[in-house]
GROMACS .gro file of C-alpha atoms in nm:
model
  336
    1MET     CA    1   0.090  -0.297  -2.778
    2SER     CA    2   0.018   0.041  -2.932
    3LYS     CA    3   0.251   0.225  -3.166
    4PHE     CA    4   0.335   0.478  -2.893
    5PRO     CA    5   0.717   0.528  -2.912
    6VAL     CA    6   0.966   0.516  -2.628
    7GLU     CA    7   1.090   0.870  -2.687
    8ARG     CA    8   1.099   1.032  -2.345
    9VAL     CA    9   1.427   1.042  -2.155
   10PRO     CA   10   1.344   1.057  -1.782
   11LEU     CA   11   1.461   1.365  -1.593
   12VAL     CA   12   1.668   1.314  -1.278
   13VAL     CA   13   1.514   1.442  -0.954
   14GLN     CA   14   1.773   1.296  -0.716
   15ASP     CA   15   2.079   1.078  -0.773
   16ALA     CA   16   2.266   1.131  -0.444
   17PRO     CA   17   2.461   0.826  -0.324
   18GLY     CA   18   2.223   0.574  -0.171
   19TYR     CA   19   1.887   0.408  -0.224
   20ASN     CA   20   1.667   0.700  -0.337
   21SER     CA   21   1.326   0.546  -0.380
   22TRP     CA   22   0.946   0.536  -0.332
   23SER     CA   23   0.888   0.882  -0.472
   24PHE     CA   24   0.566   1.086  -0.492
   25VAL     CA   25   0.503   1.397  -0.700
   26GLN     CA   26   0.243   1.665  -0.637
   27ALA     CA   27   0.153   1.979  -0.831
   28LEU     CA   28   0.132   2.268  -0.585
   29GLY     CA   29   0.019   2.567  -0.789
   30ASN     CA   30   0.286   2.610  -1.056
   31THR     CA   31   0.541   2.408  -0.860
   32LEU     CA   32   0.616   2.039  -0.874
   33VAL     CA   33   0.701   1.888  -0.537
   34CYS     CA   34   0.874   1.550  -0.536
   35ALA     CA   35   0.900   1.364  -0.207
   36TYR     CA   36   1.111   1.049  -0.169
   37SER     CA   37   1.304   0.853   0.090
   38ARG     CA   38   1.668   0.753   0.104
   39GLY     CA   39   1.849   0.472   0.281
   40LYS     CA   40   2.117   0.220   0.192
   41GLU     CA   41   1.909  -0.065   0.049
   42HIS     CA   42   1.557  -0.189  -0.028
   43ARG     CA   43   1.441  -0.198   0.335
   44ILE     CA   44   1.170   0.011   0.495
   45ASP     CA   45   1.294  -0.043   0.852
   46GLU     CA   46   1.656   0.074   0.824
   47ARG     CA   47   1.702   0.350   1.081
   48CYS     CA   48   1.906   0.568   0.845
   49ARG     CA   49   1.611   0.601   0.607
   50GLY     CA   50   1.450   0.947   0.597
   51VAL     CA   51   1.211   1.152   0.382
   52TYR     CA   52   1.320   1.443   0.164
   53VAL     CA   53   1.171   1.680  -0.094
   54ARG     CA   54   1.284   1.887  -0.390
   55THR     CA   55   1.078   2.136  -0.590
   56SER     CA   56   1.078   2.249  -0.952
   57THR     CA   57   0.919   2.548  -1.124
   58ASP     CA   58   1.029   2.455  -1.478
   59GLY     CA   59   0.853   2.124  -1.529
   60GLY     CA   60   1.123   1.911  -1.370
   61MET     CA   61   1.419   2.038  -1.570
   62THR     CA   62   1.590   2.178  -1.259
   63TRP     CA   63   1.533   2.118  -0.889
   64THR     CA   64   1.593   2.314  -0.571
   65PRO     CA   65   1.835   2.183  -0.309
   66GLU     CA   66   1.703   1.893  -0.104
   67THR     CA   67   1.492   1.971   0.202
   68LEU     CA   68   1.452   1.729   0.493
   69VAL     CA   69   1.098   1.637   0.594
   70VAL     CA   70   1.192   1.392   0.870
   71ASN     CA   71   1.473   1.152   0.961
   72THR     CA   72   1.475   1.033   1.322
   73PRO     CA   73   1.715   0.772   1.464
   74GLU     CA   74   1.428   0.570   1.616
   75PHE     CA   75   1.244   0.497   1.292
   76GLY     CA   76   1.288   0.405   0.930
   77GLU     CA   77   1.073   0.665   0.754
   78SER     CA   78   0.929   0.648   0.403
   79ALA     CA   79   0.692   0.865   0.203
   80ILE     CA   80   0.386   0.654   0.117
   81GLY     CA   81   0.120   0.891  -0.019
   82LYS     CA   82   0.051   1.251  -0.116
   83GLY     CA   83  -0.235   1.482  -0.207
   84LEU     CA   84  -0.397   1.817  -0.138
   85ASP     CA   85  -0.613   1.930   0.152
   86GLU     CA   86  -0.935   2.126   0.111
   87ASN     CA   87  -0.736   2.453   0.102
   88GLY     CA   88  -0.491   2.340  -0.163
   89ALA     CA   89  -0.198   2.271   0.070
   90MET     CA   90   0.012   1.959   0.014
   91LEU     CA   91  -0.033   1.656   0.237
   92LEU     CA   92   0.228   1.380   0.272
   93TRP     CA   93   0.182   1.047   0.447
   94VAL     CA   94   0.499   0.908   0.611
   95ARG     CA   95   0.535   0.550   0.736
   96CYS     CA   96   0.744   0.516   1.056
   97ILE     CA   97   0.886   0.169   1.126
   98GLY     CA   98   1.056   0.108   1.462
   99GLU     CA   99   0.990  -0.064   1.793
  100SER     CA  100   0.636   0.067   1.753
  101ASN     CA  101   0.491   0.157   1.415
  102ARG     CA  102   0.279   0.454   1.315
  103HIS     CA  103   0.180   0.674   1.022
  104ASP     CA  104   0.231   1.050   1.031
  105LEU     CA  105   0.069   1.312   0.809
  106TYR     CA  106   0.260   1.626   0.714
  107ARG     CA  107   0.126   1.948   0.560
  108SER     CA  108   0.303   2.212   0.350
  109ILE     CA  109   0.193   2.530   0.175
  110ASP     CA  110   0.516   2.575  -0.021
  111GLY     CA  111   0.649   2.221  -0.072
  112VAL     CA  112   0.959   2.307   0.128
  113SER     CA  113   0.858   2.331   0.495
  114PHE     CA  114   0.644   2.047   0.630
  115ASN     CA  115   0.460   2.034   0.962
  116LYS     CA  116   0.317   1.719   1.119
  117ILE     CA  117  -0.060   1.751   1.169
  118ALA     CA  118  -0.160   1.393   1.257
  119SER     CA  119  -0.006   1.072   1.391
  120LEU     CA  120  -0.200   0.746   1.359
  121GLN     CA  121  -0.170   0.405   1.524
  122LEU     CA  122  -0.455   0.214   1.367
  123ASN     CA  123  -0.608  -0.131   1.401
  124PRO     CA  124  -0.558  -0.304   1.165
  125MET     CA  125  -0.218  -0.133   1.134
  126PRO     CA  126  -0.172  -0.046   0.766
  127MET     CA  127   0.133  -0.151   0.576
  128GLN     CA  128   0.069   0.165   0.379
  129ILE     CA  129  -0.174   0.456   0.344
  130THR     CA  130  -0.206   0.581  -0.012
  131ASP     CA  131  -0.269   0.913  -0.193
  132VAL     CA  132  -0.519   1.164  -0.057
  133PHE     CA  133  -0.816   1.284  -0.265
  134SER     CA  134  -1.138   1.471  -0.188
  135VAL     CA  135  -1.489   1.325  -0.190
  136PRO     CA  136  -1.776   1.578  -0.161
  137GLY     CA  137  -1.978   1.536   0.154
  138VAL     CA  138  -1.722   1.292   0.296
  139GLY     CA  139  -1.405   1.499   0.316
  140LEU     CA  140  -1.056   1.375   0.249
  141MET     CA  141  -1.007   1.007   0.165
  142SER     CA  142  -0.714   0.767   0.141
  143PHE     CA  143  -0.700   0.393   0.092
  144TRP     CA  144  -0.501   0.164   0.320
  145PHE     CA  145  -0.399  -0.201   0.321
  146SER     CA  146  -0.269  -0.428   0.596
  147GLY     CA  147  -0.093  -0.765   0.580
  148LYS     CA  148   0.235  -0.953   0.591
  149TYR     CA  149   0.258  -1.079   0.232
  150ARG     CA  150   0.227  -1.441   0.348
  151ASP     CA  151   0.003  -1.709   0.198
  152LEU     CA  152  -0.236  -1.688   0.493
  153PRO     CA  153  -0.588  -1.539   0.523
  154GLU     CA  154  -0.467  -1.242   0.729
  155ASN     CA  155  -0.488  -0.946   0.493
  156SER     CA  156  -0.727  -0.650   0.487
  157TRP     CA  157  -0.795  -0.318   0.318
  158GLY     CA  158  -1.024  -0.019   0.341
  159THR     CA  159  -1.040   0.359   0.351
  160LEU     CA  160  -0.953   0.645   0.583
  161THR     CA  161  -1.169   0.959   0.585
  162SER     CA  162  -1.119   1.300   0.744
  163ARG     CA  163  -1.387   1.565   0.794
  164ASP     CA  164  -1.149   1.817   0.955
  165ASN     CA  165  -0.899   1.865   0.672
  166GLY     CA  166  -0.658   1.593   0.783
  167MET     CA  167  -0.633   1.660   1.155
  168SER     CA  168  -0.811   1.336   1.248
  169TRP     CA  169  -0.906   1.024   1.051
  170GLN     CA  170  -1.165   0.748   1.074
  171GLN     CA  171  -1.068   0.399   0.961
  172HIS     CA  172  -1.314   0.189   0.759
  173VAL     CA  173  -1.249  -0.181   0.695
  174VAL     CA  174  -1.387  -0.299   0.362
  175GLU     CA  175  -1.249  -0.656   0.359
  176SER     CA  176  -1.052  -0.861   0.610
  177ASP     CA  177  -0.913  -1.215   0.646
  178LEU     CA  178  -0.821  -1.218   0.278
  179PRO     CA  179  -0.579  -1.465   0.117
  180LYS     CA  180  -0.291  -1.298  -0.063
  181ASP     CA  181  -0.434  -1.359  -0.410
  182ALA     CA  182  -0.755  -1.169  -0.321
  183TRP     CA  183  -0.579  -0.877  -0.154
  184PRO     CA  184  -0.573  -0.536  -0.332
  185THR     CA  185  -0.271  -0.327  -0.229
  186GLU     CA  186  -0.121   0.017  -0.303
  187GLN     CA  187  -0.455   0.148  -0.427
  188SER     CA  188  -0.478   0.464  -0.638
  189GLY     CA  189  -0.822   0.621  -0.632
  190VAL     CA  190  -1.009   0.909  -0.798
  191TYR     CA  191  -1.346   1.069  -0.739
  192LEU     CA  192  -1.554   1.071  -1.058
  193GLY     CA  193  -1.864   1.264  -0.950
  194ASN     CA  194  -2.217   1.154  -0.858
  195GLY     CA  195  -2.087   0.948  -0.567
  196ARG     CA  196  -1.863   0.731  -0.783
  197ILE     CA  197  -1.508   0.641  -0.686
  198LEU     CA  198  -1.278   0.422  -0.892
  199ALA     CA  199  -0.944   0.278  -0.780
  200ILE     CA  200  -0.681   0.056  -0.936
  201ALA     CA  201  -0.480  -0.169  -0.705
  202ARG     CA  202  -0.169  -0.383  -0.717
  203VAL     CA  203  -0.185  -0.762  -0.681
  204GLU     CA  204   0.058  -0.966  -0.470
  205THR     CA  205   0.019  -1.317  -0.614
  206VAL     CA  206   0.287  -1.494  -0.814
  207THR     CA  207   0.211  -1.510  -1.184
  208GLY     CA  208   0.059  -1.848  -1.269
  209ALA     CA  209  -0.136  -2.014  -1.545
  210THR     CA  210  -0.414  -1.758  -1.522
  211GLY     CA  211  -0.176  -1.464  -1.508
  212GLN     CA  212  -0.170  -1.175  -1.263
  213CYS     CA  213  -0.405  -0.881  -1.314
  214GLN     CA  214  -0.466  -0.550  -1.143
  215PHE     CA  215  -0.773  -0.511  -0.923
  216GLN     CA  216  -1.037  -0.250  -1.000
  217LEU     CA  217  -1.237  -0.116  -0.705
  218GLU     CA  218  -1.564   0.073  -0.756
  219SER     CA  219  -1.807   0.254  -0.530
  220SER     CA  220  -2.128   0.429  -0.634
  221ASP     CA  221  -2.223   0.556  -0.288
  222TYR     CA  222  -1.933   0.781  -0.187
  223GLY     CA  223  -1.724   0.493  -0.055
  224VAL     CA  224  -1.979   0.324   0.171
  225THR     CA  225  -1.981  -0.004  -0.026
  226TRP     CA  226  -1.738  -0.143  -0.281
  227ARG     CA  227  -1.708  -0.389  -0.568
  228LYS     CA  228  -1.375  -0.562  -0.625
  229MET     CA  229  -1.298  -0.701  -0.971
  230GLN     CA  230  -0.988  -0.807  -1.159
  231THR     CA  231  -0.892  -0.630  -1.480
  232ASN     CA  232  -0.738  -0.762  -1.800
  233ILE     CA  233  -0.406  -0.590  -1.715
  234GLY     CA  234  -0.155  -0.866  -1.654
  235ASP     CA  235   0.186  -0.709  -1.729
  236VAL     CA  236   0.203  -0.575  -1.374
  237ARG     CA  237   0.413  -0.805  -1.155
  238ASP     CA  238   0.429  -0.633  -0.815
  239SER     CA  239   0.356  -0.302  -0.983
  240THR     CA  240   0.216   0.002  -0.802
  241PRO     CA  241  -0.042   0.188  -1.015
  242SER     CA  242  -0.118   0.559  -1.036
  243LEU     CA  243  -0.456   0.666  -1.171
  244VAL     CA  244  -0.533   1.006  -1.328
  245TRP     CA  245  -0.889   1.122  -1.404
  246ASP     CA  246  -0.964   1.402  -1.652
  247ALA     CA  247  -1.327   1.505  -1.605
  248GLU     CA  248  -1.324   1.733  -1.911
  249SER     CA  249  -1.220   1.461  -2.156
  250GLY     CA  250  -1.374   1.170  -1.966
  251LEU     CA  251  -1.044   0.982  -1.980
  252LEU     CA  252  -0.877   0.764  -1.719
  253SER     CA  253  -0.500   0.718  -1.740
  254ASN     CA  254  -0.367   0.411  -1.560
  255TYR     CA  255   0.013   0.431  -1.514
  256TYR     CA  256   0.228   0.140  -1.394
  257TYR     CA  257   0.589   0.022  -1.415
  258GLN     CA  258   0.650  -0.328  -1.551
  259ARG     CA  259   0.921  -0.458  -1.324
  260SER     CA  260   1.203  -0.670  -1.468
  261LYS     CA  261   1.110  -0.536  -1.813
  262GLY     CA  262   1.199  -0.180  -1.715
  263LEU     CA  263   0.902  -0.017  -1.887
  264LEU     CA  264   0.681   0.263  -1.760
  265LYS     CA  265   0.342   0.211  -1.924
  266ARG     CA  266  -0.004   0.361  -1.930
  267ARG     CA  267  -0.344   0.250  -2.045
  268VAL     CA  268  -0.592   0.521  -2.136
  269ALA     CA  269  -0.966   0.456  -2.153
  270THR     CA  270  -1.291   0.645  -2.140
  271LEU     CA  271  -1.477   0.605  -1.815
  272ASP     CA  272  -1.776   0.457  -1.998
  273THR     CA  273  -1.549   0.187  -2.140
  274VAL     CA  274  -1.412   0.050  -1.811
  275TRP     CA  275  -1.666   0.143  -1.542
  276ASN     CA  276  -1.819  -0.190  -1.443
  277ASN     CA  277  -1.617  -0.339  -1.731
  278PRO     CA  278  -1.269  -0.406  -1.589
  279LEU     CA  279  -1.178  -0.641  -1.872
  280GLN     CA  280  -1.205  -0.362  -2.130
  281TRP     CA  281  -0.882  -0.172  -2.063
  282PRO     CA  282  -0.706  -0.113  -2.399
  283PRO     CA  283  -0.349  -0.220  -2.481
  284PRO     CA  284  -0.068  -0.029  -2.309
  285GLU     CA  285   0.142   0.256  -2.439
  286ILE     CA  286   0.511   0.268  -2.346
  287VAL     CA  287   0.589   0.597  -2.175
  288ALA     CA  288   0.957   0.558  -2.081
  289ALA     CA  289   1.224   0.302  -1.995
  290GLY     CA  290   1.422   0.246  -1.675
  291SER     CA  291   1.618  -0.020  -1.491
  292THR     CA  292   1.531  -0.387  -1.543
  293ASN     CA  293   1.687  -0.478  -1.207
  294ASP     CA  294   1.384  -0.647  -1.052
  295TYR     CA  295   1.258  -0.466  -0.738
  296HIS     CA  296   1.513  -0.186  -0.766
  297ALA     CA  297   1.296   0.011  -1.007
  298GLY     CA  298   0.928   0.099  -1.021
  299ASN     CA  299   0.649   0.243  -0.805
  300VAL     CA  300   0.516   0.512  -1.038
  301ASN     CA  301   0.322   0.808  -0.898
  302ALA     CA  302   0.159   1.079  -1.110
  303THR     CA  303   0.023   1.431  -1.083
  304VAL     CA  304  -0.131   1.683  -1.326
  305MET     CA  305  -0.009   2.036  -1.400
  306ASP     CA  306  -0.057   2.266  -1.700
  307GLY     CA  307  -0.233   1.997  -1.901
  308LYS     CA  308   0.051   1.746  -1.858
  309HIS     CA  309   0.092   1.435  -1.650
  310PHE     CA  310   0.415   1.416  -1.449
  311CYS     CA  311   0.519   1.067  -1.343
  312THR     CA  312   0.790   0.982  -1.092
  313PHE     CA  313   0.953   0.644  -1.031
  314TYR     CA  314   1.285   0.512  -0.904
  315SER     CA  315   1.546   0.321  -1.102
  316GLY     CA  316   1.879   0.156  -1.025
  317ASN     CA  317   2.034  -0.147  -0.855
  318GLU     CA  318   2.074  -0.303  -0.509
  319THR     CA  319   2.273  -0.013  -0.360
  320GLN     CA  320   2.214   0.288  -0.586
  321THR     CA  321   1.877   0.404  -0.713
  322ASP     CA  322   1.776   0.741  -0.852
  323VAL     CA  323   1.445   0.926  -0.846
  324MET     CA  324   1.325   1.006  -1.198
  325LEU     CA  325   1.048   1.219  -1.349
  326VAL     CA  326   0.875   1.190  -1.687
  327PRO     CA  327   0.651   1.469  -1.826
  328VAL     CA  328   0.376   1.322  -2.045
  329ASN     CA  329   0.169   1.522  -2.291
  330THR     CA  330  -0.192   1.412  -2.301
  331ASP     CA  331  -0.251   1.521  -2.661
  332GLY     CA  332  -0.256   1.261  -2.933
  333ILE     CA  333  -0.327   0.968  -2.703
  334ASP     CA  334  -0.369   0.641  -2.891
  335ARG     CA  335  -0.688   0.485  -2.754
  336THR     CA  336  -0.748   0.232  -3.031
   0.00000   0.00000   0.00000
């Protein structure tokens, strides 16, 4: 563990009564947009669950009144991924769970009003579609993963790509029929240049004698083929990662929330250190602290604005969770 102190008090984005959770933050010009869902408990299929947003122009200190993205009585709806389109507008993936399941994509130019531009029923049907990023010559890209979290060889993952700015998407299967311990989920990817893409993914296996480590996914041909490796990052039980790439400094920041310990952490490494070397991630730095109440806290998601990283996560208990935000300066990073 580095000497990085726990000195940041998380800012509150939303603490309305209920299960405010699974938040995503996106820099839209000089505005932070935080999307999240709210229901009554930790269930994605409850019909009362909807998706909401708030915006901030002062770095998360204050937030505008809540705006509804979608909340229909037929579906339990959750935000599952965010990003920007080729014109700089915000994109938001929403998972819709009901008698039939689908994934909808919403677009916004101001972070307040969202319009649905795509609705997907895919095969395999993803459990989740993750953050959107751009890959030159390919278009927009997101990862997806599909499975039922059982100890059966029934899990898969891959990418979605769009050449028309999010209006339509093509599904690519990278691996299928995977056992749970070989299944990368909730992937966070970045484009590095020269055809290279790197992603960090959550693992779903129970910690055992060999520990539980994040997956690292790499492509050198714009996402056509992939290598899957396990990292040396084991303090990640059921932890969703968020990866930030700074091309100017050559640094990768890997954020994750250590559930049950209540610690938001990051590991910062140069690309040359970890590319094709997934066991070389340095020790973690503690960014902030939250609830230690098992699954009722976690799922970090990060964005970059004005030279800072802004990380959102949720924190609470079985019936009341709050959406939090932590601004993180990138100066003075301990990379030893």
